[in-house]
CSV table of C-alpha atoms in Angstrom, one decimal:
chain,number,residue,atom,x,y,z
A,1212,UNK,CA,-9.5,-20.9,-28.3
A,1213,UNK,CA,-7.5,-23.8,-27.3
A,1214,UNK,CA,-9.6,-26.4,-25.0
A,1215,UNK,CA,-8.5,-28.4,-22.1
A,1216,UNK,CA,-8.4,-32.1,-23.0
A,1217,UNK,CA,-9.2,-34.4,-19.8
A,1218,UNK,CA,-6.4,-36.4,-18.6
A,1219,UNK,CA,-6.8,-40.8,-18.9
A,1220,UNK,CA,-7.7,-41.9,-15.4
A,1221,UNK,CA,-4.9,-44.0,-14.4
A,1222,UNK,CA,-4.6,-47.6,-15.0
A,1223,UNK,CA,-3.1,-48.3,-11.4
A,1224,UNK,CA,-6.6,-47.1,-9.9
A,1225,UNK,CA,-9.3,-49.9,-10.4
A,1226,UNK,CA,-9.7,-50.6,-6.5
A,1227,UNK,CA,-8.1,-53.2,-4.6
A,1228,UNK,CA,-5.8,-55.9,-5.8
A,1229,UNK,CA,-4.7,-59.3,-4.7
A,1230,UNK,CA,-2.4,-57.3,-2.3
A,1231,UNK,CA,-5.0,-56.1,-0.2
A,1232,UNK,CA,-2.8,-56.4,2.9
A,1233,UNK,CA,-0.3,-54.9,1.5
A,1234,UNK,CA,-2.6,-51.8,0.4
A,1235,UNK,CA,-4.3,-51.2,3.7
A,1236,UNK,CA,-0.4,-51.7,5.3
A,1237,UNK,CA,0.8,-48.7,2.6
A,1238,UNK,CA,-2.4,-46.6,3.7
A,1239,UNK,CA,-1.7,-47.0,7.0
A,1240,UNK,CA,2.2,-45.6,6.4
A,1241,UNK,CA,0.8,-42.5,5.4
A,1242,UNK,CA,-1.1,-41.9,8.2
A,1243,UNK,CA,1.8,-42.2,10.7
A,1244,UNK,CA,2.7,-39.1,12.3
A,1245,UNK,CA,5.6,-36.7,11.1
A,1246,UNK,CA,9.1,-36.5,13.3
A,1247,UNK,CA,9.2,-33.1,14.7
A,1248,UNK,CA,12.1,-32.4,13.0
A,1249,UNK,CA,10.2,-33.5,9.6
A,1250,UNK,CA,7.5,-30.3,10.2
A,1251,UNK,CA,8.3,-26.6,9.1
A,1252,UNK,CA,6.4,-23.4,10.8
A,1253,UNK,CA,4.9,-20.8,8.2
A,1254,UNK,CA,4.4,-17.6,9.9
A,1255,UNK,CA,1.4,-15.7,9.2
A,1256,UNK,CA,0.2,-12.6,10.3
A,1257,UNK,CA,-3.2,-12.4,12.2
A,1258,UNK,CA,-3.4,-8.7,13.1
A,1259,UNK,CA,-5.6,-7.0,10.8
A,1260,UNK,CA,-3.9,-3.7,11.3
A,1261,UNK,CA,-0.6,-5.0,10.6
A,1262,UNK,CA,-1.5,-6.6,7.6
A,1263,UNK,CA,-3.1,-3.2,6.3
A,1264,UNK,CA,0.2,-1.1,7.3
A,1265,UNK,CA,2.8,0.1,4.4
A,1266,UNK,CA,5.7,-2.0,6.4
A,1267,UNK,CA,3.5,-4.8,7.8
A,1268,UNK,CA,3.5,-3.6,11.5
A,1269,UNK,CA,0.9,-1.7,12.7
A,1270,UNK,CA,1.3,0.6,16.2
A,1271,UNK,CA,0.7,-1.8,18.4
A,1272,UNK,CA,3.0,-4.2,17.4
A,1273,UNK,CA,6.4,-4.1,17.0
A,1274,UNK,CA,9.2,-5.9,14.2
A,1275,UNK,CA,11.7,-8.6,15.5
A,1276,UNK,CA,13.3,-11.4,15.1
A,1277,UNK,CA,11.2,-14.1,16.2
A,1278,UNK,CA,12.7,-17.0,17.9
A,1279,UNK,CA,10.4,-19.7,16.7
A,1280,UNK,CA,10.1,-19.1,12.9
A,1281,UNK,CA,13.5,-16.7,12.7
A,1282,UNK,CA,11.6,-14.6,10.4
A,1283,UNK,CA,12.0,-10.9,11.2
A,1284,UNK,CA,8.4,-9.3,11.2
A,1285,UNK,CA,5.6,-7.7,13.4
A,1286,UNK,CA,5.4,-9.5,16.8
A,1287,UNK,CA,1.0,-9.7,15.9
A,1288,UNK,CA,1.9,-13.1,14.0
A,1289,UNK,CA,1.2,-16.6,14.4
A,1290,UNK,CA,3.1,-20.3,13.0
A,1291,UNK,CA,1.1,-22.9,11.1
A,1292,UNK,CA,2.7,-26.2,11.2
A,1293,UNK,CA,3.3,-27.7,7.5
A,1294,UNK,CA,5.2,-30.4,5.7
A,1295,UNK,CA,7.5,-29.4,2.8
A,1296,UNK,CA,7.5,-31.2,-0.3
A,1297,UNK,CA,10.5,-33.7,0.7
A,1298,UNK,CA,9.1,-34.6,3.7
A,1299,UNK,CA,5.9,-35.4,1.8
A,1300,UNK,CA,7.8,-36.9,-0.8
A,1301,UNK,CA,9.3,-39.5,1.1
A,1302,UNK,CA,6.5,-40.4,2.8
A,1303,UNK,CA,4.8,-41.3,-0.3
A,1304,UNK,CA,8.0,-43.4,-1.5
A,1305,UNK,CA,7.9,-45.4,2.3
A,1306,UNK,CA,4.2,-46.0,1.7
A,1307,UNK,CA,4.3,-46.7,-2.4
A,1308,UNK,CA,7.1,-46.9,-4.5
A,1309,UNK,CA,5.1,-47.0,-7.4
A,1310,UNK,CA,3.1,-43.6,-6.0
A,1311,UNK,CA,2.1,-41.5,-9.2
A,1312,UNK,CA,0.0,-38.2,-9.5
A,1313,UNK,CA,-1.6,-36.8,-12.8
A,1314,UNK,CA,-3.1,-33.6,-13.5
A,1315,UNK,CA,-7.1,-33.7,-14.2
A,1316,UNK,CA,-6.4,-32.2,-17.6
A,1317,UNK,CA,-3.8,-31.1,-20.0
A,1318,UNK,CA,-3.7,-27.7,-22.4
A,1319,UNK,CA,-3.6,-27.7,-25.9
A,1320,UNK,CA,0.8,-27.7,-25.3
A,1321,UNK,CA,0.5,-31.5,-23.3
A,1322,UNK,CA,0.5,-29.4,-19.8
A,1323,UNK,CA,-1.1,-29.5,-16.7
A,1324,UNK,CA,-4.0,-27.2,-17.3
A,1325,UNK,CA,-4.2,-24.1,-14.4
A,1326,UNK,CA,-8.0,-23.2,-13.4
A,1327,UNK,CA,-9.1,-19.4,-14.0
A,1328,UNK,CA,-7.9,-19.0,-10.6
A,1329,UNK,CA,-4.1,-20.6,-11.1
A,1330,UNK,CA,-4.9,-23.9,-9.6
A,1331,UNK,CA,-4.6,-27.0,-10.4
A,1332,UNK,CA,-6.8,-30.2,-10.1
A,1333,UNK,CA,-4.5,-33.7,-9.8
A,1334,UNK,CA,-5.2,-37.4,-9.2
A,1335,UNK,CA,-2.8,-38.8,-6.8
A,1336,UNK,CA,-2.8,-42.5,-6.5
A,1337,UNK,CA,-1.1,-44.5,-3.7
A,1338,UNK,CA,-1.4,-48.6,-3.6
A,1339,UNK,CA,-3.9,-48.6,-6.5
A,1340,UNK,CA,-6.4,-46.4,-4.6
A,1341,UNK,CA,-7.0,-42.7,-6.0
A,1342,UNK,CA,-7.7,-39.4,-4.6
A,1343,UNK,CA,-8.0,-35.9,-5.8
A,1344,UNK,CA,-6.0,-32.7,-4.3
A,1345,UNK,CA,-6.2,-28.9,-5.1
A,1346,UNK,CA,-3.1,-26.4,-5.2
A,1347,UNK,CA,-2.3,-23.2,-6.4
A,1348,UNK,CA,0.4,-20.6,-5.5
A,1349,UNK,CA,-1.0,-17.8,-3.9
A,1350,UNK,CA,-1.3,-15.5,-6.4
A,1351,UNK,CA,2.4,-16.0,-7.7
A,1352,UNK,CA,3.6,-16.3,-11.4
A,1353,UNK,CA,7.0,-18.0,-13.0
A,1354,UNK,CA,8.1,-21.4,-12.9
A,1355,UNK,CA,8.9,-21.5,-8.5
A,1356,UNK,CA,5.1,-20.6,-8.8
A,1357,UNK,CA,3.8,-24.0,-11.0
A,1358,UNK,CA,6.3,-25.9,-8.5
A,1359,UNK,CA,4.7,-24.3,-5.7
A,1360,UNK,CA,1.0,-25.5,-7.0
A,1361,UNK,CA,2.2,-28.9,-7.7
A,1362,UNK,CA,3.3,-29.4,-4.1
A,1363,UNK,CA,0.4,-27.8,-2.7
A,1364,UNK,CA,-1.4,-30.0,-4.4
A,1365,UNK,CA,0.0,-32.9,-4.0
A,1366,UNK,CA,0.0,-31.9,0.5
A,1367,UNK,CA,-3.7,-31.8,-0.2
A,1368,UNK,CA,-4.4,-35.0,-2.5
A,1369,UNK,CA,-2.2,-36.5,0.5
A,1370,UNK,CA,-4.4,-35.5,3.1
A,1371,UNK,CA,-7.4,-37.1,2.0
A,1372,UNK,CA,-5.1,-40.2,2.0
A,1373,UNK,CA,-4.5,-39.1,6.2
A,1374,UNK,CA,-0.8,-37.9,5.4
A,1375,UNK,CA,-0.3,-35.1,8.1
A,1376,UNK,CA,-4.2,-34.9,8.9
A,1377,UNK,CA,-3.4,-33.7,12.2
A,1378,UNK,CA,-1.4,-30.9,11.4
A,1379,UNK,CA,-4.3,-29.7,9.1
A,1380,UNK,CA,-7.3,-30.1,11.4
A,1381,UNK,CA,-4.0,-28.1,13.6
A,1382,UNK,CA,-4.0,-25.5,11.5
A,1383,UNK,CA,-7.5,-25.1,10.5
A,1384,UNK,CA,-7.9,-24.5,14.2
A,1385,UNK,CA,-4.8,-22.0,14.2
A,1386,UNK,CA,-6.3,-19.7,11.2
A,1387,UNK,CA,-9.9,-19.6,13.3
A,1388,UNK,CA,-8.2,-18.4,16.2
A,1389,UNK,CA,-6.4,-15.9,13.8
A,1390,UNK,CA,-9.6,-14.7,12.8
A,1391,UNK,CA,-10.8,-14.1,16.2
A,1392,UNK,CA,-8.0,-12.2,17.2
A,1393,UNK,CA,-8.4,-10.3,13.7
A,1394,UNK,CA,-12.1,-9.4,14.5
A,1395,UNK,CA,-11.1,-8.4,17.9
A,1396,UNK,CA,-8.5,-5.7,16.9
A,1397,UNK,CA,-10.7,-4.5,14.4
A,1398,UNK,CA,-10.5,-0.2,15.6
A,1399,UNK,CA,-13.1,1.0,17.5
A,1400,UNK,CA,-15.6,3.7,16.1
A,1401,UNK,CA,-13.2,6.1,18.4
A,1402,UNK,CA,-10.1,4.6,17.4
A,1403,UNK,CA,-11.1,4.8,13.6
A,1404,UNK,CA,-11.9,9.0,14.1
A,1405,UNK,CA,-9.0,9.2,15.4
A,1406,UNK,CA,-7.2,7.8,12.4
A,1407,UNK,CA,-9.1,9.6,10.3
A,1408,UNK,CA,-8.4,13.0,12.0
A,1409,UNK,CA,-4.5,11.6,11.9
A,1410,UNK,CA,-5.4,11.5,8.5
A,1411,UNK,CA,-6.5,14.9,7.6
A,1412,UNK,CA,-3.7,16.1,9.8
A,1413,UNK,CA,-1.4,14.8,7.4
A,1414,UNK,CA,-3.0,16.3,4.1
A,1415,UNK,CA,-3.5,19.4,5.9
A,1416,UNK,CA,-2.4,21.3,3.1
A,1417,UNK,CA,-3.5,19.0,0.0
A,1418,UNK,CA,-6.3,19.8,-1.7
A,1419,UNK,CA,-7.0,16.3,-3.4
A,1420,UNK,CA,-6.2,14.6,-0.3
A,1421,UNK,CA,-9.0,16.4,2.1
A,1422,UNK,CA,-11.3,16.1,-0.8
A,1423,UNK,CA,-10.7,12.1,-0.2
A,1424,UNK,CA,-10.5,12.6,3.7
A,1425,UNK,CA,-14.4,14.2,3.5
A,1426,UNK,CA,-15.4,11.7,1.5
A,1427,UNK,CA,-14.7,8.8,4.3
A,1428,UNK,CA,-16.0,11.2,7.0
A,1429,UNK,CA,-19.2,11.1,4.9
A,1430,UNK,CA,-19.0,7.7,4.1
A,1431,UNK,CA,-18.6,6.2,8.0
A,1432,UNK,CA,-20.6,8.8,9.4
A,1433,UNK,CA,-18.2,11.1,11.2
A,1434,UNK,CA,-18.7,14.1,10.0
A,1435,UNK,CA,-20.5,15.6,13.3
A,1436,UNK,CA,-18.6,13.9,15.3
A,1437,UNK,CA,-16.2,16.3,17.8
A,1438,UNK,CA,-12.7,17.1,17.2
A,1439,UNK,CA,-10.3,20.1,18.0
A,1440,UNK,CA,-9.3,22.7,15.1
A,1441,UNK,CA,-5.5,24.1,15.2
A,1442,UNK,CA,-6.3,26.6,17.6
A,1443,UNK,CA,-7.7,23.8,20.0
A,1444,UNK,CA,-11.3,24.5,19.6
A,1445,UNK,CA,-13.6,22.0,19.5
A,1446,UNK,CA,-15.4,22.0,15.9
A,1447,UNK,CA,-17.6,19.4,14.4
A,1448,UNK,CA,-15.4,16.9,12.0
A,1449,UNK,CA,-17.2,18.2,8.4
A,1450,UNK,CA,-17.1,21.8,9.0
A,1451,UNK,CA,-13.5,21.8,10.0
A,1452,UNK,CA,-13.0,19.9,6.5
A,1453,UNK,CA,-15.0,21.5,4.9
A,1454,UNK,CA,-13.6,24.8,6.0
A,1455,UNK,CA,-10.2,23.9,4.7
A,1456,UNK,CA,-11.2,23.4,1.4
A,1457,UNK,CA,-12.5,26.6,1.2
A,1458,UNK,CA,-9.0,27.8,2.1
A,1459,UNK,CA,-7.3,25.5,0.4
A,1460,UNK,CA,-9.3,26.9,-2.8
A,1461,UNK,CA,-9.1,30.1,-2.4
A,1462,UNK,CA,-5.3,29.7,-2.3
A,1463,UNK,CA,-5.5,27.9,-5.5
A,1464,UNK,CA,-7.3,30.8,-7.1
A,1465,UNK,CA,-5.0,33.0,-5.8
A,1466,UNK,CA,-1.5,31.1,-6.9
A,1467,UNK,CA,-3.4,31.3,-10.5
A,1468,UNK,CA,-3.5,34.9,-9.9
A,1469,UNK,CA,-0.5,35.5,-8.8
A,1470,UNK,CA,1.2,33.1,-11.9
A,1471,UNK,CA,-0.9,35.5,-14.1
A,1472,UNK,CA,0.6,38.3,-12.6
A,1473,UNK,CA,4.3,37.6,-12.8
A,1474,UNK,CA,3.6,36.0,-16.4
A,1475,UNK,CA,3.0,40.5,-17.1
A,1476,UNK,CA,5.8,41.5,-14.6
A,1477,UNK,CA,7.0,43.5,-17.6
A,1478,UNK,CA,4.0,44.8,-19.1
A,1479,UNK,CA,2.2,48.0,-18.2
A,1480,UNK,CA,-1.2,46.6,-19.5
A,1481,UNK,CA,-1.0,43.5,-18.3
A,1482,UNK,CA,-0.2,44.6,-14.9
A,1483,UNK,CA,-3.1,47.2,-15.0
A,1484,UNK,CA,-5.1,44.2,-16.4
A,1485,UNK,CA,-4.4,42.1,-13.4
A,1486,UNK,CA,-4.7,45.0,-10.9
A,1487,UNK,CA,-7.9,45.6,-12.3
A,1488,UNK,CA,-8.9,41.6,-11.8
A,1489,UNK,CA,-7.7,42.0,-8.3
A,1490,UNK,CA,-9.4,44.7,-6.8
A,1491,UNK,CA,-12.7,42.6,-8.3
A,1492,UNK,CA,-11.4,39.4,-7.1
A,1493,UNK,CA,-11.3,40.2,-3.7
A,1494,UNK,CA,-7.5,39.6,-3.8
A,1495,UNK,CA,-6.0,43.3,-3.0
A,1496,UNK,CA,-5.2,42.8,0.6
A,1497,UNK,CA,-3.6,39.3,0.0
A,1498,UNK,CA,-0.6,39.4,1.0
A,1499,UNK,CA,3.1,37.4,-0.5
A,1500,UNK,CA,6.1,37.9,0.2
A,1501,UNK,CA,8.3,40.2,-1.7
A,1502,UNK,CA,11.6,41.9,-1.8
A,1503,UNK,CA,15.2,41.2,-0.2
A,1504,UNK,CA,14.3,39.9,2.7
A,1505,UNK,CA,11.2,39.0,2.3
A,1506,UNK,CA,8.0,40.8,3.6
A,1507,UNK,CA,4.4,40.3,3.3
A,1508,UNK,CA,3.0,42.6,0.7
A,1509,UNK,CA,-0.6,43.5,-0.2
A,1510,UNK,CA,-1.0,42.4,-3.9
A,1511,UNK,CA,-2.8,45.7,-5.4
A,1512,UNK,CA,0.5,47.6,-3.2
A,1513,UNK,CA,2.7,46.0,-5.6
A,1514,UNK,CA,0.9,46.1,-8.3
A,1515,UNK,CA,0.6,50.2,-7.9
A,1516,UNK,CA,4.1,49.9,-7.7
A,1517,UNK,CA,4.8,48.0,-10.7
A,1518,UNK,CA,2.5,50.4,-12.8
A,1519,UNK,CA,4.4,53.4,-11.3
A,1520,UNK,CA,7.7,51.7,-12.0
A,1521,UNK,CA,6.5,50.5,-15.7
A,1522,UNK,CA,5.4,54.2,-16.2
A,1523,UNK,CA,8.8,55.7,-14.9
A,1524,UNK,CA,7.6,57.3,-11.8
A,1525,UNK,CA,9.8,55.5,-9.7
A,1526,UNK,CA,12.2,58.0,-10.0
A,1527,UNK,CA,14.4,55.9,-12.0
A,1528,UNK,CA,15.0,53.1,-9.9
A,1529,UNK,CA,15.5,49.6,-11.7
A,1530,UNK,CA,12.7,47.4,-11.6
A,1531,UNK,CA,12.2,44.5,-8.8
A,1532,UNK,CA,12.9,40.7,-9.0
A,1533,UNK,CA,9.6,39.4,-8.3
A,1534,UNK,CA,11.1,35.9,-8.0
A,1535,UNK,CA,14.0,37.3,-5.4
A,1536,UNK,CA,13.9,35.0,-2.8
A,1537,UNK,CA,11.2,33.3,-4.4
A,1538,UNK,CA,10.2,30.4,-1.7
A,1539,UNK,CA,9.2,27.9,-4.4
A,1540,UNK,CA,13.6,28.1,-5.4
A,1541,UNK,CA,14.1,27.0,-1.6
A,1542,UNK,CA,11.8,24.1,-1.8
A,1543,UNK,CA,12.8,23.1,-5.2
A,1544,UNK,CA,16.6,23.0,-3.9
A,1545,UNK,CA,15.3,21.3,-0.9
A,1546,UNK,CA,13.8,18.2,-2.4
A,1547,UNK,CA,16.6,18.3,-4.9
A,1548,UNK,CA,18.9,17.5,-1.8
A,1549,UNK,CA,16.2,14.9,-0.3
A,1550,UNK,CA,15.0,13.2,-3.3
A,1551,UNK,CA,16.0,9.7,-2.0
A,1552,UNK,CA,14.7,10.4,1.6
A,1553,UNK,CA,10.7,10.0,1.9
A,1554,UNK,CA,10.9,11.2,5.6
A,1555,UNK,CA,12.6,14.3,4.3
A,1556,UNK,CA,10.6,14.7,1.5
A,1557,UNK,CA,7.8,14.5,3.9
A,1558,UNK,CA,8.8,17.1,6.1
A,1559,UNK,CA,9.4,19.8,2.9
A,1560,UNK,CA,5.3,18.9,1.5
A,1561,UNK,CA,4.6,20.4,5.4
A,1562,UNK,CA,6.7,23.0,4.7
A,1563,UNK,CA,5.3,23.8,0.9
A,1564,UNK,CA,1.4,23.7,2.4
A,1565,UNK,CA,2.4,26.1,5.6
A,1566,UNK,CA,4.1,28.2,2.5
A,1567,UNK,CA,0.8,27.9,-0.1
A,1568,UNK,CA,2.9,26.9,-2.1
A,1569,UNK,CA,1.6,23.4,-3.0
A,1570,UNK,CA,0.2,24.1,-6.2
A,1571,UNK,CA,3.4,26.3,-7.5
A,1572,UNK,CA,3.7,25.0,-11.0
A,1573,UNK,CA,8.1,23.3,-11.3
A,1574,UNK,CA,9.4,21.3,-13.9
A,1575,UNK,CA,9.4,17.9,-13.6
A,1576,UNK,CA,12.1,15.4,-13.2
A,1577,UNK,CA,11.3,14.0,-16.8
A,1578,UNK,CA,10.8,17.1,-18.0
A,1579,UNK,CA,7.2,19.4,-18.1
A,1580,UNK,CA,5.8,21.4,-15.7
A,1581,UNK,CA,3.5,20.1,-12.8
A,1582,UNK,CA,1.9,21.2,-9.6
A,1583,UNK,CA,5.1,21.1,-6.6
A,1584,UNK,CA,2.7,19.6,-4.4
A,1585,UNK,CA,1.6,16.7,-7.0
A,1586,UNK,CA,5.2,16.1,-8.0
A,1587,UNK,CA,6.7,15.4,-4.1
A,1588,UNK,CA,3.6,13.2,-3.4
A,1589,UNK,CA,4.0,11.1,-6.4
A,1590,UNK,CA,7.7,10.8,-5.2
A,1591,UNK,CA,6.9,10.1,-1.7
A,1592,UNK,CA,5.1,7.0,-3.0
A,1593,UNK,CA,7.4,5.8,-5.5
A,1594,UNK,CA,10.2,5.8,-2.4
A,1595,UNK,CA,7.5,3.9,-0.3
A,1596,UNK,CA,6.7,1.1,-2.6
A,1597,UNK,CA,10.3,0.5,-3.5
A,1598,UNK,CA,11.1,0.2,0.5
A,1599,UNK,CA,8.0,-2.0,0.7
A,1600,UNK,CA,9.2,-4.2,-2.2
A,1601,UNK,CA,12.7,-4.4,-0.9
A,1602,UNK,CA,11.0,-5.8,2.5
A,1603,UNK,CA,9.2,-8.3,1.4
A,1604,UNK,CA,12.1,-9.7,-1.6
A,1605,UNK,CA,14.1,-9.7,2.2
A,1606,UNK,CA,11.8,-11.4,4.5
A,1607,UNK,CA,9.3,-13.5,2.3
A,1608,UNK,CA,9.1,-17.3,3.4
A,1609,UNK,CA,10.3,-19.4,0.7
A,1610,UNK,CA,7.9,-22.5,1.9
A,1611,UNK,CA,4.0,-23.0,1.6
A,1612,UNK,CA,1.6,-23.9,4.4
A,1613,UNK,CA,0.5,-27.2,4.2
């Protein structure tokens, strides 16, 4: 494994010179204050809630174009006042024109060498005196990212020289008030059941996604705490959960079922077989719909009537569809026609779970046959990241905070 060789200390840093005037005159240009118009505004959000939300704006907060920064974003933000690298830069050539910085240490290639973290470490030295500074890039990768470190590194190596101190001990002061207003629209223990009852409201009809739901009920304690079930009546939190994944999995025993049963549609035995496995079940006064229209029908009534049919005691009659007016062809064309439209897509995974039919098996749109209700959510997701990307490539500041 290559090893990071330490960088020479420079020559120009051995303490003071016969120009000590002139030193202590260049130190004291970089302490002088920035023009206004020489200092950006970063804006940065400080409501927690916001910063947790798909879009960046939470409920209480709205997105606009704010006059100060003219970003558009949530109105729960603040600005941190910061000097770009120009500004900086010229600064440094008032006070030095000899100025030089130096990274700490060098890879096995002759680079800068980046921390574990994607930092770097430099020595900047102004008027023969030198200090150290820290940048990195937040995270980003590329080469905008190794400019980005440089300059942030190079604001901080400044500041312990005083350049724009007071626009640091500024924004120190800015990001602790952000973190009070953070702590202080952290939810409530009422607010937070309520999102989680918000919560379950939407996976009403997922299996998986209740399964999760409980799981943070249990987790933060919430589980006898009092909410209203879908006739209004007030149940405790778990057993209303609870309670719906016991439907929930009794409707994925019976979709098996009922996919076993049209699997032998066409085979006397088979459909003796299943009737048999129905009446054992439980299942014989479960009821789908059938026929043209559709009507609920008790399971073990058609499947008598398939026998009797099968047998030729239906008096001759040709068989029935059992996929006529199948509702899982309705939903299928459905998403077909909202497949670019989360919101609509939304709206037919409601539709699907009032339907039971969530866990219909469909072919894929790559081919292969998955549960309907896995193969809408994973879409609904796909469509929310690529609207959250496309927000963020629009709206993301191209400057660093100082």
């Amino acid at each position: 494994m290559a090893t990071a060789v330490e960088a020479p200390a420079s020559n120009t840093a051995e303490g003071p010179t016969s120009h000590t005037q002139n030193q202590l005159d260049s130190l004291a240009k970089l302490r002088e204050p920035f023009l206004p118009t020489q200092i950006s505004k970063l804006p940065k959000i400080w409501c927690g809630k916001c910063n947790k939300a798909p879009y960046k704006v939470c409920d209480d907060h709205t997105r606009q174009r704010c006059n100060e920064c003219d970003s558009k974003m949530t109105t729960g933000h603040l600005h941190l006042d910061y000097v770009g690298h120009a500004e900086l830069t010229g600064r440094l050539l008032e006070a030095d024109p000899l100025w030089t910085w130096e990274p700490m240490a060098f890879d096995a290639d002759g680079l800068p060498k980046f921390d574990q973290n994607g930092g770097l470490w430099i020595r900047l030295t102004v008027a023969g005196h030198t200090r150290l500074g820290y940048g990195d890039s937040q995270g980003k990768t590329g080469p905008n990212a190794v400019k980005e470190a440089i300059g942030d590194a190079l604001r901080n190596a400044g500041m312990r020289f005083g350049a724009a101190l007071t626009l640091w001990s500024k924004t120190d002061m800015d990001e602790a008030n952000a973190q009070k207003k953070t702590m202080s629209t952290e939810p409530s223990r009422e607010d937070r059941l309520e999102d989680l009852y918000g919560l379950m409201q939407k996976r009403w009809g997922h299996l998986e996604g209740l399964r999760a739901v409980k799981v943070q009920v249990g987790e933060e304690s919430f589980h006898e705490s009092q909410v209203h079930d879908q006739a209004g009546q007030v149940r405790l939190f778990g057993e209303l959960i609870d309670d719906r994944i016991r439907e929930l999995v009794e409707a994925e025993k019976t979709q098996r079922f009922i996919k076993a049963m049209r699997a032998g549609w066409n085979d006397v035995a088979a459909a003796e077989k299943n009737l048999e496995e129905a009446r054992a079940k439980g299942l014989v006064d479960v009821t789908i719909p059938f026929g043209t229209p559709e009507v609920p029908t008790r399971i073990e009534d058609l499947l008598v009537n398939r026998i009797a049919e099968l047998k030729g005691e239906s008096g001759g009659q040709p068989p029935a569809d059992p996929d006529s007016q199948d509702p899982i062809d309705l939903l299928m064309a459905q998403v077909q026609r909202h497949w670019n439209d989360f919101t609509e897509l939304t709206k037919d995974m409601a539709e699907a779970g009032r339907r039971n039919q969530l866990l219909r098996e469909v072919e894929g749109p790559v081919g292969g046959w998955v549960p309907f209700g896995d193969m809408v959510t994973a879409r609904i997701a796909e469509l929310k990241e690529q609207a959250r990307q496309a927000e963020q490539n629009a709206h993301a500041p191209e400057r660093s905070a100082a």
